[in-house]
Coordinates of C-alpha atoms in Angstrom, one line a residue:
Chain A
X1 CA 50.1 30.5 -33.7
X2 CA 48.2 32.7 -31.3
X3 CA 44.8 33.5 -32.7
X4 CA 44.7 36.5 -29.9
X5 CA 48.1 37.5 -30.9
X6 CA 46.9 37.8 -34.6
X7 CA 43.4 39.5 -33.1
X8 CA 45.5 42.0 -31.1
X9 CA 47.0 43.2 -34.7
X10 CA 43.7 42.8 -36.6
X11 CA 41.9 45.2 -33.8
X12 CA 44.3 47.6 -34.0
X13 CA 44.3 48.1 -37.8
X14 CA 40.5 48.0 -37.5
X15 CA 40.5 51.5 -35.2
X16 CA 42.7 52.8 -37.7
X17 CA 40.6 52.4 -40.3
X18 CA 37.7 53.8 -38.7
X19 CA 39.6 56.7 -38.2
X20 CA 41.2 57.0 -42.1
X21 CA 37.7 58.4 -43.8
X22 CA 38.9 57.2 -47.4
X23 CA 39.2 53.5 -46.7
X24 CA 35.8 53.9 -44.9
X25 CA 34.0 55.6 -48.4
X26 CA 35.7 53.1 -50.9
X27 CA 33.8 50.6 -49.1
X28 CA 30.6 52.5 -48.9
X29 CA 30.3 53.9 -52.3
X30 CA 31.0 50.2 -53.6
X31 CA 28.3 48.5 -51.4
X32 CA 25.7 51.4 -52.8
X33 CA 26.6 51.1 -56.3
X34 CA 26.2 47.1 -55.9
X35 CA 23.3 46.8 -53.5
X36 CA 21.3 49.5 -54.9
X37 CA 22.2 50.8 -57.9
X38 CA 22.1 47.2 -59.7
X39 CA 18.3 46.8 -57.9
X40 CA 17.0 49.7 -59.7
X41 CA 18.8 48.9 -63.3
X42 CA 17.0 45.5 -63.0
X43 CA 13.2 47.1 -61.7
X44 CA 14.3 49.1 -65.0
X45 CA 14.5 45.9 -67.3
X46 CA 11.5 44.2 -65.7
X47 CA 9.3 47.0 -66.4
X48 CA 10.2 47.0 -70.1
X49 CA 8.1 44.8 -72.6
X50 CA 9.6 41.3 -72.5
X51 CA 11.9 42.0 -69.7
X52 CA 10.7 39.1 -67.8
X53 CA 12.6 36.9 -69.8
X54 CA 15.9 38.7 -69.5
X55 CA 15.6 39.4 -65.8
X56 CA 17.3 36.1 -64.7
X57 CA 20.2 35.7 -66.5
X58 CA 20.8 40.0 -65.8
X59 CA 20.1 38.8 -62.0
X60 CA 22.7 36.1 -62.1
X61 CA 25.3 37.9 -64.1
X62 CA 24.6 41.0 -61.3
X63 CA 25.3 38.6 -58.4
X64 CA 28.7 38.2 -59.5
X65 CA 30.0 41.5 -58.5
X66 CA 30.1 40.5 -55.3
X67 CA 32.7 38.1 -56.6
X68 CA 33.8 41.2 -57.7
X69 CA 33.9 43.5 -54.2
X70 CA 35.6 40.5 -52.6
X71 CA 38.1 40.8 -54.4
X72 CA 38.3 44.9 -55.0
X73 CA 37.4 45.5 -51.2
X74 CA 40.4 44.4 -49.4
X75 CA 42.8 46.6 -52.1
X76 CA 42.0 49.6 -49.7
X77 CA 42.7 48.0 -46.5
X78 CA 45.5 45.6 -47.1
X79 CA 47.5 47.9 -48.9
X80 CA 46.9 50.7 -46.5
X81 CA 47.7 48.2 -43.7
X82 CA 50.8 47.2 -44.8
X83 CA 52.3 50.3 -46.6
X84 CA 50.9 52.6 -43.5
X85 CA 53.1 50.5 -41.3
X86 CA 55.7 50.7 -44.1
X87 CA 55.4 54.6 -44.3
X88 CA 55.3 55.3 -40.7
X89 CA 58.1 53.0 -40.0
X90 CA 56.3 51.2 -37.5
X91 CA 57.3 48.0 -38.6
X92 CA 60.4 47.9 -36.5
X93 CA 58.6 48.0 -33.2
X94 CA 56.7 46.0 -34.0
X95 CA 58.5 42.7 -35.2
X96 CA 60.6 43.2 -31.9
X97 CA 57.8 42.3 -29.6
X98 CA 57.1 38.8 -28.7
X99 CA 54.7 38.3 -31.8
X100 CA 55.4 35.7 -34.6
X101 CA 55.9 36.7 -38.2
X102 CA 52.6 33.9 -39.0
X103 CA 50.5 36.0 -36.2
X104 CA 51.2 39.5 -37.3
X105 CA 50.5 37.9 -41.2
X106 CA 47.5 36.3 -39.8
X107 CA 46.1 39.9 -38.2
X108 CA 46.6 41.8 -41.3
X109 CA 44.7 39.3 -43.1
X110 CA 41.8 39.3 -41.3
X111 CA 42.0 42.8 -41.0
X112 CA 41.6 43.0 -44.6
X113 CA 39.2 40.1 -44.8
X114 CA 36.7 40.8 -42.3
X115 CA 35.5 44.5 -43.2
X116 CA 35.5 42.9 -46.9
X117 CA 33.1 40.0 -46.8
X118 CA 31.1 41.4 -44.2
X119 CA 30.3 44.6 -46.2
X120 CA 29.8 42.0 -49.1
X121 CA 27.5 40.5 -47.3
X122 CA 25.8 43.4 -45.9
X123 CA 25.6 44.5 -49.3
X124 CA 23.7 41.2 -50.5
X125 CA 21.1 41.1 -48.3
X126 CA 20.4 44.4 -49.7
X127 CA 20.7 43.6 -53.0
X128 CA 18.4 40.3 -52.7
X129 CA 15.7 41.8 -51.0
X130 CA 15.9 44.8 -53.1
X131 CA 15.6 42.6 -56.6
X132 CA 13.0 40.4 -55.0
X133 CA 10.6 43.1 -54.1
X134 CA 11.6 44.5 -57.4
X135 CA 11.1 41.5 -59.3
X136 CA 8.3 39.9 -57.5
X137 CA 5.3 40.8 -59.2
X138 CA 7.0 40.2 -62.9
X139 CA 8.5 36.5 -61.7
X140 CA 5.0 35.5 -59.4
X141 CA 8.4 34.2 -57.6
X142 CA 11.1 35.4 -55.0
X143 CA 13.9 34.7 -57.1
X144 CA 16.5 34.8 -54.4
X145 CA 17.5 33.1 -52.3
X146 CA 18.9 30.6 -54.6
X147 CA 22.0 28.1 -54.7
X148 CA 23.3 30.1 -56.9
X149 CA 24.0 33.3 -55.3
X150 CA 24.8 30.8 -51.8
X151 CA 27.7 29.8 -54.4
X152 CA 28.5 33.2 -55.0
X153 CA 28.4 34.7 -51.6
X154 CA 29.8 31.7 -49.2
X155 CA 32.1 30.0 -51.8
X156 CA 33.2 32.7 -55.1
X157 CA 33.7 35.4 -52.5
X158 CA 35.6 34.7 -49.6
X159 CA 38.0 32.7 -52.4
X160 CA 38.0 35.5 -54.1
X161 CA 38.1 37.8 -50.9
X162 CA 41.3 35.7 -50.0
X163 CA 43.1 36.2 -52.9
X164 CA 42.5 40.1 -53.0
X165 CA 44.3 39.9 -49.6
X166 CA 47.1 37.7 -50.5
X167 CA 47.7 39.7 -53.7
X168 CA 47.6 42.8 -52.3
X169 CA 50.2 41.7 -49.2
X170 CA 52.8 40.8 -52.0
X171 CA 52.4 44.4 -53.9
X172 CA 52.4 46.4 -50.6
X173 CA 55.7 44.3 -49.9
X174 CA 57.2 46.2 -53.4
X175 CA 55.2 49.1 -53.4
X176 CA 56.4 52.5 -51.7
X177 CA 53.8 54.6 -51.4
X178 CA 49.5 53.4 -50.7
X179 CA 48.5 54.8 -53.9
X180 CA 50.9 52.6 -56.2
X181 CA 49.9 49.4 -54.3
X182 CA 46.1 50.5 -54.5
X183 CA 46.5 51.2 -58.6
X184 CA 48.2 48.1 -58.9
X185 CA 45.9 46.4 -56.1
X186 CA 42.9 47.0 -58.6
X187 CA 44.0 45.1 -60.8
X188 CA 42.9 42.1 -59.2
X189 CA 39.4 42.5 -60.5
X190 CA 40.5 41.9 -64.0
X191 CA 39.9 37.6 -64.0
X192 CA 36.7 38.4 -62.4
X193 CA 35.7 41.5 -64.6
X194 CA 36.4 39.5 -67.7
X195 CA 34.3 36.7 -66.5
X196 CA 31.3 39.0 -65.7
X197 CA 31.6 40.7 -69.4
X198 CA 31.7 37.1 -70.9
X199 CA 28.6 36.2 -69.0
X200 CA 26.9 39.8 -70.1
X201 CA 27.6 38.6 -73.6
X202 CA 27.2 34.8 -73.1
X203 CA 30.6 33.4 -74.2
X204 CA 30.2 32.1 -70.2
X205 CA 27.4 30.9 -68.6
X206 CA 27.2 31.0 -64.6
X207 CA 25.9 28.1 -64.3
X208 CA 26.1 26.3 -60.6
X209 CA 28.6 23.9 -62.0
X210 CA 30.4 26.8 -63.8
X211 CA 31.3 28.2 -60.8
X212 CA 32.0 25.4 -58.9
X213 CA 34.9 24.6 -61.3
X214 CA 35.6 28.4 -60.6
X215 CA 35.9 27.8 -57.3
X216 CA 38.0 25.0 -57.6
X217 CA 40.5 27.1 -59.5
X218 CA 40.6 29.8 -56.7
X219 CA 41.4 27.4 -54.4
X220 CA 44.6 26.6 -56.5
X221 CA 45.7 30.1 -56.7
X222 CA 44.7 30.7 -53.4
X223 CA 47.3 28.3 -51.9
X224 CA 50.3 29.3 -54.2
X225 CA 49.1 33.0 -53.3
X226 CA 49.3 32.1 -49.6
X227 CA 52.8 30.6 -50.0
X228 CA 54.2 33.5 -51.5
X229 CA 52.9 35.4 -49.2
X230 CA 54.0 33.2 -46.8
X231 CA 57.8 33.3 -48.5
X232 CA 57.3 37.5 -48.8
X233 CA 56.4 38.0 -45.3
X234 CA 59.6 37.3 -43.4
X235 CA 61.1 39.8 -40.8
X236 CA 64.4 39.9 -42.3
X237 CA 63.0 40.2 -45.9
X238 CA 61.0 43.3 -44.3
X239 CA 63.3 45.0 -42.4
X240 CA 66.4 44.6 -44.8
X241 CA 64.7 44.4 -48.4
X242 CA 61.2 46.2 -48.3
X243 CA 61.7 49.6 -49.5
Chain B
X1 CA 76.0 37.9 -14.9
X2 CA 76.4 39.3 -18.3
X3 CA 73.0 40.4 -19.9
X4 CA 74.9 40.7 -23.3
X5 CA 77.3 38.1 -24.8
X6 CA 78.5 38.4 -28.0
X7 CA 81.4 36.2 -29.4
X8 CA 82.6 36.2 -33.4
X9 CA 79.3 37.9 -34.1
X10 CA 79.4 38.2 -38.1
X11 CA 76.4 39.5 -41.0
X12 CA 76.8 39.7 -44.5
X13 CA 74.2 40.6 -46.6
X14 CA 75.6 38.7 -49.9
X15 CA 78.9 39.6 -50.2
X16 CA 79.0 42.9 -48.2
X17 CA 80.0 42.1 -44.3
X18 CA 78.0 44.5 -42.5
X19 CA 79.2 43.4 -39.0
X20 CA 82.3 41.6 -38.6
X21 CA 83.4 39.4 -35.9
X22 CA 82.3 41.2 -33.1
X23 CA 82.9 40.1 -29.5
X24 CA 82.0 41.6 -26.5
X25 CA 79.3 41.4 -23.0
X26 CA 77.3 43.8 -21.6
X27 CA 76.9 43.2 -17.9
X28 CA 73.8 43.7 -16.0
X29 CA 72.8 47.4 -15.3
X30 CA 75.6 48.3 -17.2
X31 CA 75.4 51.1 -19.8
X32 CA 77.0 50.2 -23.5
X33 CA 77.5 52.8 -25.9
X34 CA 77.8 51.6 -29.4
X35 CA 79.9 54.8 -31.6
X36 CA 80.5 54.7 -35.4
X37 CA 80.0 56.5 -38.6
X38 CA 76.9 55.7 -40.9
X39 CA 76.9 52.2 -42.0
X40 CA 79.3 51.0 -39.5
X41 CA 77.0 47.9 -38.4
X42 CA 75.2 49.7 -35.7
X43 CA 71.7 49.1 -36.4
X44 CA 72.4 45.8 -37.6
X45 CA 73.8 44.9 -34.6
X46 CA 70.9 45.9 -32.9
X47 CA 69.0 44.3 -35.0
X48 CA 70.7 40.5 -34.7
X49 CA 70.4 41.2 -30.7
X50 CA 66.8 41.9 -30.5
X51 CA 66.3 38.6 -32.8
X52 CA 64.7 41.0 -36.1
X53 CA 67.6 39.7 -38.5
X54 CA 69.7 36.4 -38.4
X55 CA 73.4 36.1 -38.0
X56 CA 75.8 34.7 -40.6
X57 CA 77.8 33.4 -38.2
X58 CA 79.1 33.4 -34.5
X59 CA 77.4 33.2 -31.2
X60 CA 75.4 35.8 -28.9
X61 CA 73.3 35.2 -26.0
X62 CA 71.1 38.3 -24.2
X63 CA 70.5 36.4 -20.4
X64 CA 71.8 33.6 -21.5
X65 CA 69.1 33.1 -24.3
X66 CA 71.1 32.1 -27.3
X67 CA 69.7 34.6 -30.8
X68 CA 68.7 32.9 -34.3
X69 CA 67.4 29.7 -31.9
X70 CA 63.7 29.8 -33.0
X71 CA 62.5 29.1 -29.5
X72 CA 64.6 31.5 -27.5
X73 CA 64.0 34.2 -30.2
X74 CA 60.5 34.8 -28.4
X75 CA 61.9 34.6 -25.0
X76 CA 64.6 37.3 -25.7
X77 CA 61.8 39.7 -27.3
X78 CA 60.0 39.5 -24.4
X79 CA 63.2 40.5 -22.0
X80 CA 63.8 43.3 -24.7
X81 CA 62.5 46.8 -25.3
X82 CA 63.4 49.0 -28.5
X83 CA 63.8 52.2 -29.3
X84 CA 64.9 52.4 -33.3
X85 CA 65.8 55.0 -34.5
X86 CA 62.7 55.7 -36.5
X87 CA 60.0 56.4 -33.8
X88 CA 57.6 54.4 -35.7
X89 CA 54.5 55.5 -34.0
X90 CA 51.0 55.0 -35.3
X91 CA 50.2 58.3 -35.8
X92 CA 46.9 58.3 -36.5
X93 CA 46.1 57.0 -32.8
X94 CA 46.6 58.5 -29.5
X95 CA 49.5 58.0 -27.4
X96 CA 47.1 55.6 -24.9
X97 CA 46.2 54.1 -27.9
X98 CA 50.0 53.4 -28.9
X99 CA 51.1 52.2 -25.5
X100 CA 47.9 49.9 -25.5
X101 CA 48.6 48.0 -28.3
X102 CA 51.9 47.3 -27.2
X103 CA 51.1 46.6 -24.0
X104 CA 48.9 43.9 -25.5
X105 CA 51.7 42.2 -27.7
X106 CA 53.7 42.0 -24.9
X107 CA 51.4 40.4 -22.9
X108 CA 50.7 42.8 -19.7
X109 CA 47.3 41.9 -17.9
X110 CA 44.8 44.5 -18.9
X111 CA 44.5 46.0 -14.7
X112 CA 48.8 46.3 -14.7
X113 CA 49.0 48.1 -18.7
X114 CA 46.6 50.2 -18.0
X115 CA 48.5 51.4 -14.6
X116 CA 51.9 51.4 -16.7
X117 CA 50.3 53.4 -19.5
X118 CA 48.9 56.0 -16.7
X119 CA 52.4 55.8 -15.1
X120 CA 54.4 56.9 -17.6
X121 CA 52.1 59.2 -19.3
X122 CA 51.9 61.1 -16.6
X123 CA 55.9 61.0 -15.8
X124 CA 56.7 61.9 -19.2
X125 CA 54.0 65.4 -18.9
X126 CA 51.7 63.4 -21.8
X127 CA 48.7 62.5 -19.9
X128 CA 47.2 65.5 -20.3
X129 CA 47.1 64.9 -24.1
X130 CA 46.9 61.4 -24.0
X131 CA 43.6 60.3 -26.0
X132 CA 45.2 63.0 -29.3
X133 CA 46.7 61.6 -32.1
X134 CA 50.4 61.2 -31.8
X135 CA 50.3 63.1 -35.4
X136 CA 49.9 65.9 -33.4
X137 CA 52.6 65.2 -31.4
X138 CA 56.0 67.4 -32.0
X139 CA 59.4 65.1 -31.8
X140 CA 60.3 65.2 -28.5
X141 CA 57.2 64.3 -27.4
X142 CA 56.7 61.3 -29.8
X143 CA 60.0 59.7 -28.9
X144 CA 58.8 60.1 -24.9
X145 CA 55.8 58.3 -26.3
X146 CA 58.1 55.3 -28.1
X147 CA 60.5 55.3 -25.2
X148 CA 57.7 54.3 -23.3
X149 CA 56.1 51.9 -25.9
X150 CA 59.3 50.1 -25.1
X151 CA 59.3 50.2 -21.2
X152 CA 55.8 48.9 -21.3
X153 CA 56.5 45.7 -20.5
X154 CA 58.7 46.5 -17.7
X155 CA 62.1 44.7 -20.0
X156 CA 65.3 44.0 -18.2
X157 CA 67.5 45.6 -21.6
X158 CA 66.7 48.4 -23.1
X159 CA 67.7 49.0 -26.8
X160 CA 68.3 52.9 -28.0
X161 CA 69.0 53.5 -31.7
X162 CA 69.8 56.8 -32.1
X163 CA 68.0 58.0 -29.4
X164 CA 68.6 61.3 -29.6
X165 CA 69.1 62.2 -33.4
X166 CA 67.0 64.8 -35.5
X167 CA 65.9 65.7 -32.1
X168 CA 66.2 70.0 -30.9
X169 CA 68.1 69.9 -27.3
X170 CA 65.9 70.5 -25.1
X171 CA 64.2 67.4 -26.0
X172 CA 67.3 65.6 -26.4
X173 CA 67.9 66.4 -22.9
X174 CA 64.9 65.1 -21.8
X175 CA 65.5 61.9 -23.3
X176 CA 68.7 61.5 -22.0
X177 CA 67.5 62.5 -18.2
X178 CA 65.3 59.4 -18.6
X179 CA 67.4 57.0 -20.0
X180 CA 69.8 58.3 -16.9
X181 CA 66.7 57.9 -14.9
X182 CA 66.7 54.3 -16.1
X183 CA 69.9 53.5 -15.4
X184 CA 69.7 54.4 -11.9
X185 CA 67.0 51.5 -11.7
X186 CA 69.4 49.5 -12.3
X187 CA 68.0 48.5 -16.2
X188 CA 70.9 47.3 -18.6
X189 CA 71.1 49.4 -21.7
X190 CA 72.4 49.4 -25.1
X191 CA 72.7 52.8 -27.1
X192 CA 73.7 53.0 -30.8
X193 CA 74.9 56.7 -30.4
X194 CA 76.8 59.3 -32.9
X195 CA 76.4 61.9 -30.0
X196 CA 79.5 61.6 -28.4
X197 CA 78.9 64.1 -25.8
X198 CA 75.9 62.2 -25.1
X199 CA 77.6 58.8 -24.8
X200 CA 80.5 60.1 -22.6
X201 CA 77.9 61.7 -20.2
X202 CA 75.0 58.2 -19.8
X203 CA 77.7 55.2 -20.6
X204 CA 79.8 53.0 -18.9
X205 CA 81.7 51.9 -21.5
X206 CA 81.9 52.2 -24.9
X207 CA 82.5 50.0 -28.5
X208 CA 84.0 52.1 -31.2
X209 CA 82.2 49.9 -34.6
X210 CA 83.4 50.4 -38.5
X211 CA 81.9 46.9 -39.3
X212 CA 84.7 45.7 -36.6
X213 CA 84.8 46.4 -33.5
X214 CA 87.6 48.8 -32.8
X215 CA 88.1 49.5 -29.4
X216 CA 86.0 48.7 -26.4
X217 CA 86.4 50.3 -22.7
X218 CA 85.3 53.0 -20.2
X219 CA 85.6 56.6 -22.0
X220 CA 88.4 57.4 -19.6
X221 CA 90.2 54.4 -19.9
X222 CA 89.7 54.5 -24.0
X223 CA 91.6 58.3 -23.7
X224 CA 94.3 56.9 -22.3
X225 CA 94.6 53.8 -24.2
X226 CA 94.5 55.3 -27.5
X227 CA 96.7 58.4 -26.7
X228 CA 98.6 57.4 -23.8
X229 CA 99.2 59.7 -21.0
X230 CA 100.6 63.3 -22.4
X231 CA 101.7 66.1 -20.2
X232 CA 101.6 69.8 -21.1
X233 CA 103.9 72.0 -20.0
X234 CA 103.2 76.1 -20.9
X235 CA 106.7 77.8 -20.5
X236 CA 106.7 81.2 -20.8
X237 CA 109.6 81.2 -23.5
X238 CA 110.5 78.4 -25.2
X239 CA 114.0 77.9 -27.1
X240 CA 116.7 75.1 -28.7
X241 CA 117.8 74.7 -25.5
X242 CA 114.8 73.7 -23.2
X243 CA 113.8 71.6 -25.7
X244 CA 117.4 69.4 -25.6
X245 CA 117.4 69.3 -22.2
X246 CA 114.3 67.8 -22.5
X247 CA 115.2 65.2 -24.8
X248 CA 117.9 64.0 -22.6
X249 CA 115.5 62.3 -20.3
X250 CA 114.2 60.5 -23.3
X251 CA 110.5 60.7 -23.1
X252 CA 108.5 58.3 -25.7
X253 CA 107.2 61.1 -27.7
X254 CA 108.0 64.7 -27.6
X255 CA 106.2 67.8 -29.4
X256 CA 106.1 71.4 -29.5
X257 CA 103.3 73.4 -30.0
X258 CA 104.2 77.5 -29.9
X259 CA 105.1 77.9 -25.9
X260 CA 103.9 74.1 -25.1
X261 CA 105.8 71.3 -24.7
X262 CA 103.7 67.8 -25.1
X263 CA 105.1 64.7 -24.1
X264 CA 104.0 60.9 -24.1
X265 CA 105.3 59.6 -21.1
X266 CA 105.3 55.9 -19.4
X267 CA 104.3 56.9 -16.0
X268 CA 104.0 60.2 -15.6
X269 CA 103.7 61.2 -11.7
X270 CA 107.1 59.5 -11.5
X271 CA 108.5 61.7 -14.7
X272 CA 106.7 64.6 -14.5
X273 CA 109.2 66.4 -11.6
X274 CA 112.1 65.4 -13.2
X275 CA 110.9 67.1 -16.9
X276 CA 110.1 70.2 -15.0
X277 CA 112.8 70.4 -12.7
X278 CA 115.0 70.1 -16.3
X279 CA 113.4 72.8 -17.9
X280 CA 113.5 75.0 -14.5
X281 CA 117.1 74.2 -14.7
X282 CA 117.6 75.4 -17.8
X283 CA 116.9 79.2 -17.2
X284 CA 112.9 78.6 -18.4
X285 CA 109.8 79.6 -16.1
X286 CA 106.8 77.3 -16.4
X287 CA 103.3 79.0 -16.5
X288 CA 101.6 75.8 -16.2
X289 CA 101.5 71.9 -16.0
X290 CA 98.7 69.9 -16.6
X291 CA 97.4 66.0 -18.5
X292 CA 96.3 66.5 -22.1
X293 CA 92.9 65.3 -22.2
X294 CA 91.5 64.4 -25.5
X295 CA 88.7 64.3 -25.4
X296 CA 86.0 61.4 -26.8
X297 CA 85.7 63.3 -30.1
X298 CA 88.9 63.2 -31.0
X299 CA 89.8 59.9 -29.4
X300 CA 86.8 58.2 -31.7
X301 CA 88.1 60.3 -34.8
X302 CA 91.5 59.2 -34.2
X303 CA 90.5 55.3 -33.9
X304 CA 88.5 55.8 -36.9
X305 CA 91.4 57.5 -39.2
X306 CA 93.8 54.9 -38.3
X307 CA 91.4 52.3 -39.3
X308 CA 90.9 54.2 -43.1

């Protein structure tokens, strides 16, 4: 495989995104909620009466959405990447030039990935130095950084990220029309939101080895997800049984 | 040398043969006309020669590159362009845009694409509006666009599916003026056509396809093969008795049509003065004399009725 082959794909895909507003906002509007508005709800519970207690396991238990984005940020782009080709027919042309079925996989993937984590992580910076300032003066401590969000942000997120990606290939490959794959898409955030509400009512604790054994499993699913995607994205299957 | 080879070239998808058996070459610089009605195997022929579906069985080579071989898959996709019959643009970028990412997956050094892209912009009246989105584009000039998306690369076949269709005619025009334009430059192509005024005007021979191959041969020569030579005669009166003393020189076939006589005949400069010097015998003055030409139309319509 030819990593500028799979570049050449992932740099196109990239210009049209800039140039379709909506993926653009979904990103945006997440990234704010997350890096901001989750800041202010904790400066909120650290200025209540006893809120110093609560503040870490509210700060940990926030973290996790970026679990959450990884996996939720790509549904925009990797559905919109695949079903745009779909819808404008474009796939044609494109499988007849001299460009592997692996290499054009490999540039919508990263196309996907890339905005994804580093919005994430754009995002988290944000977010940690926002809740540190925040927190400081409650804590007498910077809680972040800490191995627990390194965890979250370097190991839970691009897993997570990757499976988004994979998951949303194989709906675009049976989906018609971007919305569909996007509503369906979404739905990848339901392991991860029902781990977060766990932790919120602590059935779950995210603990560092807690999410180490989390990460263990997403590296399972990742793998079967990229053979099936692997099985799903073959030029005859796309040209004679995508619809 | 024959760009195209195709021997016993078969697809089934399941139990439904989309292409069967086909043999045939295309030689180099020639122009091949592929005709047939909607779900003859056109596409999918196309398709299995520019390496985007496998075979079920048989054997084709494009410059001596054998298809469904894994290695010389790539090779032939880079001796290729295509033009399917969905344009298949990105519509949201402009036509340099397009013709750069192409240019790109095909490989061109960055100096030598960007000279192409200027090239054919400007030969096809787009570089004016070249950085615009293509969605802005009408039809005619967004298949100029993928026409070009296909030369890029400077390919020694050329693929047309449908090049023409859901286009108005001035554009169609257009489009054919260039794919003429190509074949002067001596470029082999392959069009899957239903415009058969189209295909008699840019080919140099022609495949009739209903999943088999029907016929194959130079539009003239596939006239006469599938009618035979016929010879109108217009008399200004016809009657029982003209019409006998034509039958006693026994031609294959013999009809009448108001005042004209039609008739099938083995070699007809030798037989044609001997039919009319009959009928001028028998008391009858001729208007006219003249070859029955078919036509393409109803040549193709007739192969395609006798296959039913």
């Amino acid at each position: 495989m030819r990593l500028s082959k799979a570049w050449t794909v992932a740099s196109k895909d990239f210009k049209t995104f800039t140039k379709r507003k909506s993926i653009l906002y979904s990103i945006i509007y997440f990234e704010v909620f997350v890096s901001i508005g989750m800041p202010l709800l904790i400066r909120f519970i650290a200025s209540k009466p006893g809120g110093a207690a609560a503040l870490p396991t509210f700060m940990n238990a926030f973290s996790f959405w970026f679990v959450i984005g990884a996996s939720l940020l790509p549904v925009g782009i990797a559905s919109y990447s695949l079903i745009g080709e779909k819808v404008q027919k474009s796939l044609e042309p494109l499988l007849a030039t001299p460009t592997t079925d692996e290499e054009i996989l490999a540039g919508k993937s990263i196309a996907a990935f890339l905005p994804a984590i580093c919005s994430n992580y754009i995002g988290a910076l944000i977010f940690t130095v926002l809740v540190d300032s925040f927190t400081y003066s409650t804590l007498k401590y910077l809680y972040y950084p800490n191995w627990d969000i390194a965890i979250i942000l370097f190991l839970l997120a691009p897993l997570a990220c990757i499976l988004g990606v994979g998951y949303n290939i194989l709906i675009s490959s049976r989906a018609n029309d971007v919305r569909a794959a996007q509503q369906l898409g979404t739905l990848i955030i339901l392991p991860f939101g029902a781990v977060y509400i766990l932790s919120e009512f602590k059935v779950l604790t995210l603990t560092t080895n807690n999410m180490l054994i989390m990460a263990a499993v997403l590296v399972v699913i990742d793998v079967i997800v990229f053979y099936l995607v692997k099985a799903t994205f073959q030029r005859e299957e796309i040209l004679t049984k995508w619809k | 040398m024959n760009m195209i080879e195709v021997k016993n070239l078969t697809k089934k998808f399941g139990e439904i043969t989309a292409v069967d058996s086909l043999t045939f070459h295309v030689a180099e610089g020639e122009v091949f006309g592929l005709l047939g009605p909607n779900g003859a195997g056109k596409t999918t022929t196309i398709r299995m020669l520019c390496c985007l579906i496998s075979k079920t069985s048989g054997d084709a080579r494009i410059a001596g590159y054998q298809i469904g071989n894994g290695a010389d898959s790539l090779a032939i996709r880079k001796l290729i362009g295509l033009v399917p019959d969905n344009i298949g643009l990105y519509e949201e970028l402009s036509a340099y845009e397009n013709l750069d990412y192409y240019g790109k997956l095909y490989e061109c050094p960055e100096g030598e694409r960007k000279e192409k892209i200027e090239y054919f912009l400007k030969m096809m009246d787009l570089w004016e509006k070249r950085d615009q989105p293509v969605s802005d584009f009408s039809k005619g000039m967004k298949q100029k666009v993928a026409i070009a998306r296909a030369l890029i690369h400077d390919p020694k076949l050329l693929f047309f599916d449908e090049p023409t269709a859901n286009l108005d005619p001035e554009s169609s025009r257009v489009v054919r003026d260039f794919i003429l334009k190509l074949k002067k430059d001596g470029k082999t192509i392959f069009i899957n056509t239903h415009n058969l005024d189209e295909a008699q005007r840019i080919c140099d021979r022609i495949g009739i396809l209903k999943t088999k191959l029907l016929a194959v041969n130079t539009p003239e020569q596939l006239e006469k093969t599938v009618w035979g030579s016929r010879t109108v005669i217009q008399v200004e009166q016809i009657n029982d008795q003209i019409i006998a003393a034509v039958r006693k020189l026994k031609p294959k076939d013999l009809s009448v049509e108001e005042n004209r006589i039609i008739l099938a005949l083995a070699d007809p400069q030798k037989e044609n003065p001997d039919f009319v010097q009959e009928i001028v015998s028998a008391g009858c003055r001729i208007q006219y004399v003249t070859q029955l030409n078919p036509g393409l139309e109803e040549t193709y319509i007739k192969v395609i009725k006798e296959t039913k």
